[in-house]
PDB file of C-alpha atoms in Angstrom:
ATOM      1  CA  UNK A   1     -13.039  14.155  -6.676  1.00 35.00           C
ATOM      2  CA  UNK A   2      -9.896  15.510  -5.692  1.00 37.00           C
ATOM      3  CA  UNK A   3      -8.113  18.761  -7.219  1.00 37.00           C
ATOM      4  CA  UNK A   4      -4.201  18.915  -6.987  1.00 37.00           C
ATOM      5  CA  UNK A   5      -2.009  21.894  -7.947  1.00 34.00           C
ATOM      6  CA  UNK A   6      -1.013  21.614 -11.753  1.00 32.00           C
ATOM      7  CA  UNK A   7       2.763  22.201 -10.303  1.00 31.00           C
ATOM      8  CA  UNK A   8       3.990  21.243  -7.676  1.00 31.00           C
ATOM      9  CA  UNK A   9       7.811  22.854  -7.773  1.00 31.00           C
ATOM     10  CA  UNK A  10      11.716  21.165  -8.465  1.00 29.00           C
ATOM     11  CA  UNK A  11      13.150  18.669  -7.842  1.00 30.00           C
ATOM     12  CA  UNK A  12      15.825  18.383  -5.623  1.00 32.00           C
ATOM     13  CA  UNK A  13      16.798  17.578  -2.232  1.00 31.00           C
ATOM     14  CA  UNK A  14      13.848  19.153   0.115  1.00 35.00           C
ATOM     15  CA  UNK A  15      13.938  19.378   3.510  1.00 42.00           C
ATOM     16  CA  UNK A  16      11.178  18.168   6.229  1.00 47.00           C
ATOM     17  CA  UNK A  17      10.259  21.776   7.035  1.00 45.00           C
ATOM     18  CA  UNK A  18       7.596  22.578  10.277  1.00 44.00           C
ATOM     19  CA  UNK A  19       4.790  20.751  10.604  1.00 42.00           C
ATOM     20  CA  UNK A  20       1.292  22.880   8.484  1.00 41.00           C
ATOM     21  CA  UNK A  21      -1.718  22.662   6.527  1.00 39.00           C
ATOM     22  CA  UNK A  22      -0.050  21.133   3.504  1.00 40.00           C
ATOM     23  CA  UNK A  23      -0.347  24.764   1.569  1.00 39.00           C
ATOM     24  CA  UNK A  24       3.579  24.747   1.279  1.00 37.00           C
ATOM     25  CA  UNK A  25       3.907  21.788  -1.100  1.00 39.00           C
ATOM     26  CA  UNK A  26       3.035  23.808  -3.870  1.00 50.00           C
ATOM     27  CA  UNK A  27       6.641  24.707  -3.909  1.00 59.00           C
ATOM     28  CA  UNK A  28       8.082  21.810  -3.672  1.00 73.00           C
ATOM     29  CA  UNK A  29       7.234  18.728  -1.471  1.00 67.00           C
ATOM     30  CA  UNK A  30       8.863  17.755   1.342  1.00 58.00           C
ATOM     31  CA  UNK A  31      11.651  15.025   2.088  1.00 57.00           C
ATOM     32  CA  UNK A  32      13.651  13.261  -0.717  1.00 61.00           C
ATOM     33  CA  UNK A  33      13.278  10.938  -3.253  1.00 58.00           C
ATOM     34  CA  UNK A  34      13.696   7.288  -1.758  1.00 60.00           C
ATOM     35  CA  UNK A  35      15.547   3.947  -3.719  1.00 56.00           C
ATOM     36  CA  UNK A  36      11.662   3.043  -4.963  1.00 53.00           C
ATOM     37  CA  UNK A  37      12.501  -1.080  -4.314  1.00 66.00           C
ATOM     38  CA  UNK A  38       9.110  -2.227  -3.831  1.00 73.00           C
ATOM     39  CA  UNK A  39       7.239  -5.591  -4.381  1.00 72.00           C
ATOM     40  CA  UNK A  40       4.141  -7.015  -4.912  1.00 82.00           C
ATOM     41  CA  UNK A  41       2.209  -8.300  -1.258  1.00 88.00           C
ATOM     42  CA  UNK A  42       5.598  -6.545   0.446  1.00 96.00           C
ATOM     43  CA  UNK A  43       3.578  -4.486   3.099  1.00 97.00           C
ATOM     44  CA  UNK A  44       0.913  -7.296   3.611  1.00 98.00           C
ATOM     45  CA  UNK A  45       1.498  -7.718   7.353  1.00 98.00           C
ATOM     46  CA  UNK A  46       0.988  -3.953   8.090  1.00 98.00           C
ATOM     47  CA  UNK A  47      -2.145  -3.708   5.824  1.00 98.00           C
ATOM     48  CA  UNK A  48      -3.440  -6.591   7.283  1.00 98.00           C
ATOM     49  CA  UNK A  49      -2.814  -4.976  10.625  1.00 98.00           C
ATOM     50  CA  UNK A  50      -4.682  -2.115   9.534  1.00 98.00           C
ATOM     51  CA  UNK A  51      -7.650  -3.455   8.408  1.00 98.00           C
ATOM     52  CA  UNK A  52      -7.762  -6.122  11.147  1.00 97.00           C
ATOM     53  CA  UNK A  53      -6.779  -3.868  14.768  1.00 98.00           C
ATOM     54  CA  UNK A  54      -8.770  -0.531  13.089  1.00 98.00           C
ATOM     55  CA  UNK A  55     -10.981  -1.626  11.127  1.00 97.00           C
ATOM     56  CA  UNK A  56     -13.630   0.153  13.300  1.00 97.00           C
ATOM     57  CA  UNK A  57     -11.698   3.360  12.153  1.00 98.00           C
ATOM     58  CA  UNK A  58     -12.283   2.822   8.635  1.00 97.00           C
ATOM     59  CA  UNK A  59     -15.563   2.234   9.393  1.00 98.00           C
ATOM     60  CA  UNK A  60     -16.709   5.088  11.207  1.00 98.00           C
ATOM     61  CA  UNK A  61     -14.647   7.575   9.385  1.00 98.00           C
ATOM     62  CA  UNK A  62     -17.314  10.244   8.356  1.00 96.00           C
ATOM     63  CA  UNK A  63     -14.610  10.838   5.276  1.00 96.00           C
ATOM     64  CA  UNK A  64     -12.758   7.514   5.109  1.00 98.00           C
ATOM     65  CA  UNK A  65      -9.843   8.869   3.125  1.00 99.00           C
ATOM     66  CA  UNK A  66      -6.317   7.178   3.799  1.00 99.00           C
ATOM     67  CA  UNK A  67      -3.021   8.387   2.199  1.00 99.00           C
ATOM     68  CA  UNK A  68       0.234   5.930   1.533  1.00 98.00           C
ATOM     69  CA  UNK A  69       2.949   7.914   1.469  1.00 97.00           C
ATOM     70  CA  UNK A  70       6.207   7.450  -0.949  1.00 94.00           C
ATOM     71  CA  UNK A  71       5.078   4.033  -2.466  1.00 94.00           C
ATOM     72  CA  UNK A  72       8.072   4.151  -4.506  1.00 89.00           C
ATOM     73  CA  UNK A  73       8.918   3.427  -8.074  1.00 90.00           C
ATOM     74  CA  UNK A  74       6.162   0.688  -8.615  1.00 93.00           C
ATOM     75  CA  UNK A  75       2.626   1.758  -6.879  1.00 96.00           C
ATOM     76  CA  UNK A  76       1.443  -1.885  -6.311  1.00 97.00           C
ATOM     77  CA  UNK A  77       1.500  -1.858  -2.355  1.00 97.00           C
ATOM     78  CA  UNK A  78      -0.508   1.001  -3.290  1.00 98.00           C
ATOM     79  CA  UNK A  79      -2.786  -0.329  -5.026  1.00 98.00           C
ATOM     80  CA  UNK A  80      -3.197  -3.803  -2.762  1.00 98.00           C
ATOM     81  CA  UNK A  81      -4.213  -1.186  -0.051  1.00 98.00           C
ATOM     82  CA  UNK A  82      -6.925   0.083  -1.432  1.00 98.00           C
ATOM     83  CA  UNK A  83      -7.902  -3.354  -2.740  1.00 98.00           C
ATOM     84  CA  UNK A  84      -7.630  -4.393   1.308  1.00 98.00           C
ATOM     85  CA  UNK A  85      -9.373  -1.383   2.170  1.00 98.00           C
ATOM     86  CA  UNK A  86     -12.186  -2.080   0.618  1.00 98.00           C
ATOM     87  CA  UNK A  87     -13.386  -4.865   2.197  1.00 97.00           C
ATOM     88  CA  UNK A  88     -13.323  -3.104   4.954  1.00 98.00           C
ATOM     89  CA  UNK A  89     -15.089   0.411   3.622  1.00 98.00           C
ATOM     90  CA  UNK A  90     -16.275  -0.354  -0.123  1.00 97.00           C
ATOM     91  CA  UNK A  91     -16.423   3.898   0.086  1.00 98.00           C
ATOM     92  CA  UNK A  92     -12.709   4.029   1.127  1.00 98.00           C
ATOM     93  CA  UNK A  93     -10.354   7.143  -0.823  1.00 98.00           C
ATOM     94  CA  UNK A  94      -6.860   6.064  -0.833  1.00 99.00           C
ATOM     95  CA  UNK A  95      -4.058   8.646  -2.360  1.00 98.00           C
ATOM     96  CA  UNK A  96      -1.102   7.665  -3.232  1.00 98.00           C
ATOM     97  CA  UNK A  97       1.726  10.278  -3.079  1.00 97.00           C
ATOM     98  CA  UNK A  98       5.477  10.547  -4.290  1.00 95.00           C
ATOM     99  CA  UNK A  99       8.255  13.087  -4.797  1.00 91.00           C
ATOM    100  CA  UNK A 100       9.455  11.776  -8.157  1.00 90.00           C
ATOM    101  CA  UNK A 101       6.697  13.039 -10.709  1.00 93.00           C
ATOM    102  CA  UNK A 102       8.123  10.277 -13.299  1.00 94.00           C
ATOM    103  CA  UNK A 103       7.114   7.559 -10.601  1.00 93.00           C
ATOM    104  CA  UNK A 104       3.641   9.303 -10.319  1.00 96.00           C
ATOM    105  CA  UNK A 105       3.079   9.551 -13.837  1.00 96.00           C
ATOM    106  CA  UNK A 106       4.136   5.658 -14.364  1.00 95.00           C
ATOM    107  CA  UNK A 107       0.977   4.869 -11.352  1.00 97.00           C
ATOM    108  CA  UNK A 108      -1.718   6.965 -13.028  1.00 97.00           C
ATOM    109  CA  UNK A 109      -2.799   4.104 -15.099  1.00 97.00           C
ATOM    110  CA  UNK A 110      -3.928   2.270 -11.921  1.00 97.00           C
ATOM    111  CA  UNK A 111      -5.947   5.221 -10.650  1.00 97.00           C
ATOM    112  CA  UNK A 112      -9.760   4.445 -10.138  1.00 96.00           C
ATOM    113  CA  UNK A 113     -12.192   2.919  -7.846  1.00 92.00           C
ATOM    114  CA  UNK A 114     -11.309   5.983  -5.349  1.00 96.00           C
ATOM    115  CA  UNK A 115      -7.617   5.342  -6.056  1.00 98.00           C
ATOM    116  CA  UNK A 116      -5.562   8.857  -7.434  1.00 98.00           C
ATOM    117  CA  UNK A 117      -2.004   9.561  -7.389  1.00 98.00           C
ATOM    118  CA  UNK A 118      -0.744  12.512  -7.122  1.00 96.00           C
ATOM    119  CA  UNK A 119       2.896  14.091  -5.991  1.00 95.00           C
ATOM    120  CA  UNK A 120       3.733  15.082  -2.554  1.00 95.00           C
ATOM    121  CA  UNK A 121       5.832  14.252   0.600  1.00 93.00           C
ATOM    122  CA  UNK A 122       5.789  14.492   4.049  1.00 96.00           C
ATOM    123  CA  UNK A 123       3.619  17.252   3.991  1.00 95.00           C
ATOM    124  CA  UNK A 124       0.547  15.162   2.424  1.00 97.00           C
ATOM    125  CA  UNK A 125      -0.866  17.693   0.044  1.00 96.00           C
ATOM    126  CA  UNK A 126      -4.530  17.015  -0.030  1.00 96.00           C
ATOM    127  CA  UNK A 127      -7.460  19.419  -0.640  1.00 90.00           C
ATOM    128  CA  UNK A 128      -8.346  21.951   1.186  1.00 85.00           C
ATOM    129  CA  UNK A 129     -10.673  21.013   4.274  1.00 87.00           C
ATOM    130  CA  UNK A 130      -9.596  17.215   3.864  1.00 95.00           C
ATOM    131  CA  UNK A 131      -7.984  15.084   6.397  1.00 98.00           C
ATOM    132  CA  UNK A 132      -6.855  11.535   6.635  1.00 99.00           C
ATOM    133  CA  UNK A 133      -7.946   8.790   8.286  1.00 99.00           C
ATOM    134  CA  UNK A 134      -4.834   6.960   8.272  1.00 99.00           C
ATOM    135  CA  UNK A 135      -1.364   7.655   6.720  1.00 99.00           C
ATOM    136  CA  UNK A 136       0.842   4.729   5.494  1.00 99.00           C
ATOM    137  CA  UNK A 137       4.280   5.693   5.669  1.00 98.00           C
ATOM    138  CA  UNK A 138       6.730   2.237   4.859  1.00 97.00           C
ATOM    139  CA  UNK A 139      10.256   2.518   4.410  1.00 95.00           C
ATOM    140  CA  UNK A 140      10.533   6.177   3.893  1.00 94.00           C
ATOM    141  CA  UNK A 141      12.398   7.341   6.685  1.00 94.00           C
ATOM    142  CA  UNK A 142      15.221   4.934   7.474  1.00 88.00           C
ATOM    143  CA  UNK A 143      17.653   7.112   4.826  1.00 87.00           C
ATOM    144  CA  UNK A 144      16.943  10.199   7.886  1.00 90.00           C
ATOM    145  CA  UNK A 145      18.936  11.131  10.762  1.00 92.00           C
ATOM    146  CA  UNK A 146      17.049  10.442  14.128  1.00 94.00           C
ATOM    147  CA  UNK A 147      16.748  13.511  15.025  1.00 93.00           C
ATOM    148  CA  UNK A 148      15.025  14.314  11.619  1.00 94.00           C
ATOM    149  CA  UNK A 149      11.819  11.576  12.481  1.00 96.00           C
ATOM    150  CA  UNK A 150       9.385  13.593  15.132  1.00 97.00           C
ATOM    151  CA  UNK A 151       9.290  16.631  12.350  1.00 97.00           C
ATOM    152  CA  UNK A 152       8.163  13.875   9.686  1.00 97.00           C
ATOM    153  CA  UNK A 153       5.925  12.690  12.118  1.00 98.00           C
ATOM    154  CA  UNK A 154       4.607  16.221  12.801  1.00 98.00           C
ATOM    155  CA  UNK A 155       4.053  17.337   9.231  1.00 97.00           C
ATOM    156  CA  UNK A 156       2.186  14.498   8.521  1.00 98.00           C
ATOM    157  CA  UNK A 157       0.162  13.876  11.717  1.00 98.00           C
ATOM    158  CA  UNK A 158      -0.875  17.587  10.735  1.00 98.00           C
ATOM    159  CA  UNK A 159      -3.316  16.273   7.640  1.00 98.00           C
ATOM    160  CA  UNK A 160      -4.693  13.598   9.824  1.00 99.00           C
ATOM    161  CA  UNK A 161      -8.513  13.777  11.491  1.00 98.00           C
ATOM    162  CA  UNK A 162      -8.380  13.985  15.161  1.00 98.00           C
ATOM    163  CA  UNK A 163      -8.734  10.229  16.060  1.00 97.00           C
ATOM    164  CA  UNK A 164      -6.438   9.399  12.778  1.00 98.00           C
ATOM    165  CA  UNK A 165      -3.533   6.957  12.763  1.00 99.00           C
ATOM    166  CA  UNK A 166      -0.207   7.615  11.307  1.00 99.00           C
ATOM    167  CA  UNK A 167       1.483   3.988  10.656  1.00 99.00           C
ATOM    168  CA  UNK A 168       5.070   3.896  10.308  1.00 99.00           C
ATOM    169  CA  UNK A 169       7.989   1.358   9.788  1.00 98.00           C
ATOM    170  CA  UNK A 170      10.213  -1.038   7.781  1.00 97.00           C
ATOM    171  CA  UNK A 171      10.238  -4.225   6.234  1.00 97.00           C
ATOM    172  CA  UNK A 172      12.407  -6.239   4.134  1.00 96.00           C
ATOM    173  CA  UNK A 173      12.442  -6.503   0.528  1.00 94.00           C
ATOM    174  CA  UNK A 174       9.908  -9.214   0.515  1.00 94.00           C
ATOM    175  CA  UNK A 175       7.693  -8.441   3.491  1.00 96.00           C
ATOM    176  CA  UNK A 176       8.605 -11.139   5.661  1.00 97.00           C
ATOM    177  CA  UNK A 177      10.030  -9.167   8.488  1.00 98.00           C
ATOM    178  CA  UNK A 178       8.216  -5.854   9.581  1.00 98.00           C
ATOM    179  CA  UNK A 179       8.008  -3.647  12.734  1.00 99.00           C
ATOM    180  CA  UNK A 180       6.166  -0.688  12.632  1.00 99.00           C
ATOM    181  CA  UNK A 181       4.964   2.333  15.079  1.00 99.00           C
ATOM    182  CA  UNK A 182       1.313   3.339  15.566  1.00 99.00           C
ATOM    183  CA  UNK A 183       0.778   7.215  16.231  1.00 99.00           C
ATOM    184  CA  UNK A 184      -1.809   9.340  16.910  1.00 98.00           C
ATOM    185  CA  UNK A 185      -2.670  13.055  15.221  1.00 98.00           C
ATOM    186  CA  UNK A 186      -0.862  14.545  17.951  1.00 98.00           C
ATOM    187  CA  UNK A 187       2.433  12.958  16.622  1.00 98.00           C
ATOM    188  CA  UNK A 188       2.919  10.832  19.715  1.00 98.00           C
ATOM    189  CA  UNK A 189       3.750   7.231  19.186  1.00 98.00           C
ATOM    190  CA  UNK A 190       1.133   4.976  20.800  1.00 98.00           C
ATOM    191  CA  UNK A 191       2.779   1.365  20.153  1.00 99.00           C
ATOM    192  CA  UNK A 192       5.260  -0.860  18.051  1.00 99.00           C
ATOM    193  CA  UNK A 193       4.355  -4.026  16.228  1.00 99.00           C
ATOM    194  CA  UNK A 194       6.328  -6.742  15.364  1.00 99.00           C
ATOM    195  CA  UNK A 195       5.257  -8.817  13.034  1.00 99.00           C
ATOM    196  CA  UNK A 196       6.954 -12.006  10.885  1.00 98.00           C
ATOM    197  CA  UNK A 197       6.601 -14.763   9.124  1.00 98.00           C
ATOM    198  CA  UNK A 198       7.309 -17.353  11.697  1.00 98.00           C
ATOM    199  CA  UNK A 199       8.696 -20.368   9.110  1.00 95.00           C
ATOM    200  CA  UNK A 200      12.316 -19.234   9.229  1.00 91.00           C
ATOM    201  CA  UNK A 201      12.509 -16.844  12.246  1.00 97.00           C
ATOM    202  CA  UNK A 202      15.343 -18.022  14.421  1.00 97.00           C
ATOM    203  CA  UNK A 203      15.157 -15.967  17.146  1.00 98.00           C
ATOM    204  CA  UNK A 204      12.565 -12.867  17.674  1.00 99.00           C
ATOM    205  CA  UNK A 205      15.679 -10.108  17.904  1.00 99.00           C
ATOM    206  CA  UNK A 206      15.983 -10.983  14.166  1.00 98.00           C
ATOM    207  CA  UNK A 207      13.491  -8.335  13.746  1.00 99.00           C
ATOM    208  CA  UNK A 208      15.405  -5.436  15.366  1.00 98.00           C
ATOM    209  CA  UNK A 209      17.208  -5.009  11.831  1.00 97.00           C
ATOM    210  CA  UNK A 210      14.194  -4.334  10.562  1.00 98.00           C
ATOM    211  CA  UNK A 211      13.365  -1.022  13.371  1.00 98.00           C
ATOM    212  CA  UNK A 212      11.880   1.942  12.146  1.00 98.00           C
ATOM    213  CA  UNK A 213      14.716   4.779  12.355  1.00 97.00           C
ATOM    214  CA  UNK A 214      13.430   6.265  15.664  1.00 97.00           C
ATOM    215  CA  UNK A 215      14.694   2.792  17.202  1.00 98.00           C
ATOM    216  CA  UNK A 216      16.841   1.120  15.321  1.00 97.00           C
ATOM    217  CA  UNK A 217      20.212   3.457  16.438  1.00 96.00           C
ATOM    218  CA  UNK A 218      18.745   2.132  20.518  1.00 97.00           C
ATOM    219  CA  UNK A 219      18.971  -1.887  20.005  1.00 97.00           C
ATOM    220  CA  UNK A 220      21.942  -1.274  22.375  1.00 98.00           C
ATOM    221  CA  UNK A 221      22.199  -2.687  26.226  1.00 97.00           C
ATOM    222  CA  UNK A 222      20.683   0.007  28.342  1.00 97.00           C
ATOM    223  CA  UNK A 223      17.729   1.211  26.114  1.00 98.00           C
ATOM    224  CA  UNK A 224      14.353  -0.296  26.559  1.00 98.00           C
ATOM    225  CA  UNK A 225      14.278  -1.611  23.326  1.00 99.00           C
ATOM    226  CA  UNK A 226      17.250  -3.364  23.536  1.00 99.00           C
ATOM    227  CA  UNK A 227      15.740  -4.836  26.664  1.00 99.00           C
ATOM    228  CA  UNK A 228      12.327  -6.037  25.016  1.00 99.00           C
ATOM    229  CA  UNK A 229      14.081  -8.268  22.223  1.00 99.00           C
ATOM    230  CA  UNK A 230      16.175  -9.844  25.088  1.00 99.00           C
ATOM    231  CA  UNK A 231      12.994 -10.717  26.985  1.00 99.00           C
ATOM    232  CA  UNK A 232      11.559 -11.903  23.598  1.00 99.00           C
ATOM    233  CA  UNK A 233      14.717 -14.251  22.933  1.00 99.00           C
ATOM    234  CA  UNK A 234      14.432 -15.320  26.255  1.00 99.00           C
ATOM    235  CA  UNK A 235      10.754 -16.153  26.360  1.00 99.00           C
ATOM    236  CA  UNK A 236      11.364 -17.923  22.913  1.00 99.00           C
ATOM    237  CA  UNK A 237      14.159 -20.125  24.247  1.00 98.00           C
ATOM    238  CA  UNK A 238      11.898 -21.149  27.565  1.00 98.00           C
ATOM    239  CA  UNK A 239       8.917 -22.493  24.510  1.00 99.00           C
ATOM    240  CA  UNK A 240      11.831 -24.202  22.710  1.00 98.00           C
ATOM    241  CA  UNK A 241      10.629 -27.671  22.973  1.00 98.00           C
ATOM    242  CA  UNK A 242       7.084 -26.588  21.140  1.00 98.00           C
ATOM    243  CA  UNK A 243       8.725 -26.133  17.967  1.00 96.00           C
ATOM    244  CA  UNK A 244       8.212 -29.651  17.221  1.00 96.00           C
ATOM    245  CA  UNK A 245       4.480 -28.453  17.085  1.00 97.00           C
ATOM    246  CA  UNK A 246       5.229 -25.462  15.010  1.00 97.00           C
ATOM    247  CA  UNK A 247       6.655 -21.762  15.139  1.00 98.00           C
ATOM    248  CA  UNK A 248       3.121 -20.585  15.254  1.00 98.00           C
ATOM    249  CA  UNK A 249       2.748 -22.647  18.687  1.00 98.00           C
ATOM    250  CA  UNK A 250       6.097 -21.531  20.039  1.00 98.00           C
ATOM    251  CA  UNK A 251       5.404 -17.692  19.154  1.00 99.00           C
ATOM    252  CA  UNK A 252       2.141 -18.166  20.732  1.00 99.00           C
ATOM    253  CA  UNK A 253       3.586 -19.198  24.339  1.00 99.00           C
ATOM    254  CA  UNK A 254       6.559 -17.020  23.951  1.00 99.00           C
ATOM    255  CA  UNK A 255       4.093 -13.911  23.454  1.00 99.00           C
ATOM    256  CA  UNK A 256       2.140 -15.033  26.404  1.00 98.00           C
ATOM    257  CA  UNK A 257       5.093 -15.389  28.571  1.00 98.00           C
ATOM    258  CA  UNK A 258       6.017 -11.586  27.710  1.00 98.00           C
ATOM    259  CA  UNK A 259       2.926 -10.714  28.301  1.00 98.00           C
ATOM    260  CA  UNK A 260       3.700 -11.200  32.111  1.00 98.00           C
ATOM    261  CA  UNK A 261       6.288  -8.359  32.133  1.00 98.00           C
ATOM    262  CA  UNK A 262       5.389  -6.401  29.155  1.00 99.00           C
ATOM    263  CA  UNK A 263       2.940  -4.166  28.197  1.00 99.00           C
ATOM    264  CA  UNK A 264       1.319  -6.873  25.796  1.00 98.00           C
ATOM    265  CA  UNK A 265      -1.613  -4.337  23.436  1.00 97.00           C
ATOM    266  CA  UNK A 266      -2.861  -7.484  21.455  1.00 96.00           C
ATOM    267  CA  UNK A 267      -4.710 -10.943  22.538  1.00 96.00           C
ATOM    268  CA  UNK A 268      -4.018 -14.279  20.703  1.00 96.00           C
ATOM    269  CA  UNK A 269      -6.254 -13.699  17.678  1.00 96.00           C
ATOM    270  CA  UNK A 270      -3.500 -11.469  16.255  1.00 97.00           C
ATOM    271  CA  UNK A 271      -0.203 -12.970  17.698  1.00 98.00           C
ATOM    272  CA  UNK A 272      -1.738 -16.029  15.976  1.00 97.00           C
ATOM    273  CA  UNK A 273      -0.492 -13.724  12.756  1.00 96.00           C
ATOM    274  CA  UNK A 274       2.856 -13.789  13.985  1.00 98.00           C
ATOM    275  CA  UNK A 275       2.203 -10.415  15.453  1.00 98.00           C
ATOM    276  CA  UNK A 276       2.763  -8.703  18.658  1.00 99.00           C
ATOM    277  CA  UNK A 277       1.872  -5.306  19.671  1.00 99.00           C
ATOM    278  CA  UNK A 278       3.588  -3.603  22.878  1.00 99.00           C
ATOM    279  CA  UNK A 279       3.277   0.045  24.708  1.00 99.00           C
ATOM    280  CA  UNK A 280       5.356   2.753  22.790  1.00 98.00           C
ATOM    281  CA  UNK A 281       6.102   3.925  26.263  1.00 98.00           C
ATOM    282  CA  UNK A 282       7.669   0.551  27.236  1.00 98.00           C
ATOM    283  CA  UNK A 283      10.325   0.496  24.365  1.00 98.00           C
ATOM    284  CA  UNK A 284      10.932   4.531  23.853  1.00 98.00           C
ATOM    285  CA  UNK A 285      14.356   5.544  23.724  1.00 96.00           C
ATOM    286  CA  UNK A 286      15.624   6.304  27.339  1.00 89.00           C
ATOM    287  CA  UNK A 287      16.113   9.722  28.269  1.00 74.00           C
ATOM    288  CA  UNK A 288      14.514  11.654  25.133  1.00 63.00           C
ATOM    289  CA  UNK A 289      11.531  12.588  24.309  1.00 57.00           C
ATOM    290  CA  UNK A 290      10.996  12.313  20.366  1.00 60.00           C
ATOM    291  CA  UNK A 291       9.090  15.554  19.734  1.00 57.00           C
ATOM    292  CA  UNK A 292       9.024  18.314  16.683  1.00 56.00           C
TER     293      UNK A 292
END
């Protein structure tokens, strides 16, 4: 059962503050209130990511407790996680915080089954002697500067278990068109997915509009990023001519022929989800290291 501070401060316009235990929040938690657009089955691709690439996380987790943060002014991805979860780890805690207490107030009636709501930011305000497994963090930090990302990272990489995954990224309004970031506790970004719905995807740099914030200022000739998603267009155009047997079959070959060059992370059982997984180091921003 978890305990939360009865108050938890103003509201207002906090900033990210240092990276800690959490212990601050009962002032007032940290970052700002978002839009709150949300729909039902929007983050689908990532939680399907998450159950599917660490599923041996959940699994092993000797305190399989994972946190969504700022679900926004409906909690349903919120609770769809924990449904997903669960068929994953049937034992699984999933929090769901948010800096608006009306928007936490409207989600307590979906609380239970090991699902709680409570508020809280960046700073992931959970019990003392509690970490996460995993922290979902979706569309939370495109309204930041750049250089504000590595301390959000930081602060909430800090509540995480030692082998915990911080996932973080955007979408669209319907969940069609994601890319996210995979990073570990130490606030380092291990890789960047990519993942669509192939029926309508015209070319593969469609996606860069949908980069999390720590990227999506590079998609410019000269950064490594900019560089992947003309590989990817190019790779697509060489499959052209399987489109008559699908997108499916063209993203297939098109992620294979990448592969060559490109630090490729996943095998065809997950590109088949219109996925693909690459090395952070291969698309990092050139010349900067993102750090708190």
């Amino acid at each position: 059962m978890f305990a939360y501070p009865a108050s938890m401060g103003t509201r207002g316009k906090p900033g990210i503050g240092a990276p800690g235990t959490g212990a601050g929040s009962r002032s007032r938690p940290a970052g700002v209130i978002t839009r709150g657009t949300t729909n039902a089955n929007r983050l689908r691709r990532v939680d399907r990511w998450l159950t599917g690439v660490h599923g041996r996380l959940l699994r092993t987790a000797a305190d399989p407790l994972v946190v969504d943060v700022g679900y926004g002014a409906s909690p349903v991805t919120t609770v769809e996680l924990s449904r997903r979860l669960r068929t994953v780890r049937t034992d699984v805690a999933v929090v769901g915080f948010e800096i608006d207490p009306e928007r936490v107030a409207a989600a307590l009636p979906y609380a239970g089954n090991g699902l709680t709501f409570a508020r809280g930011g960046f700073e992931v305000p959970l019990p003392a002697g509690r970490s996460a497994t995993a922290i979902r963090a979706f569309n939370v930090l495109r309204q930041y500067d750049e250089d504000a990302v590595p301390a959000a990272w930081a602060r909430m990489c800090a509540r995480l278990a030692p082998d915990g995954l911080l996932v973080e990224g955007t979408c669209d309004e319907l969940g069609r068109r994601a890319v996210w970031l995979g990073i570990g506790s130490d606030a380092r970004p291990r890789t960047v997915t990519f993942a669509a719905r192939l029926a309508g995807l015209g070319r593969p740099s469609e996606l860069a509009e949908r980069l999390p914030k720590a990227l999506i200022h590079r998609n410019v000739p000269g950064e490594p990023v900019h560089a992947f998603l003309t590989a990817f267009d190019r790779a697509w155009d060489l499959h052209a001519p399987l489109a008559a047997f699908g997108a499916r079959q063209r993203w297939l070959a098109a992620t294979a022929t990448l592969a060559r060059d490109w630090p490729v992370c996943d095998g065809p059982a997950r590109r088949r989800q219109g996925e693909v997984t690459v090395a952070w180091s291969a698309v990092a921003p050139s010349g900067r290291v993102l750090t708190p």
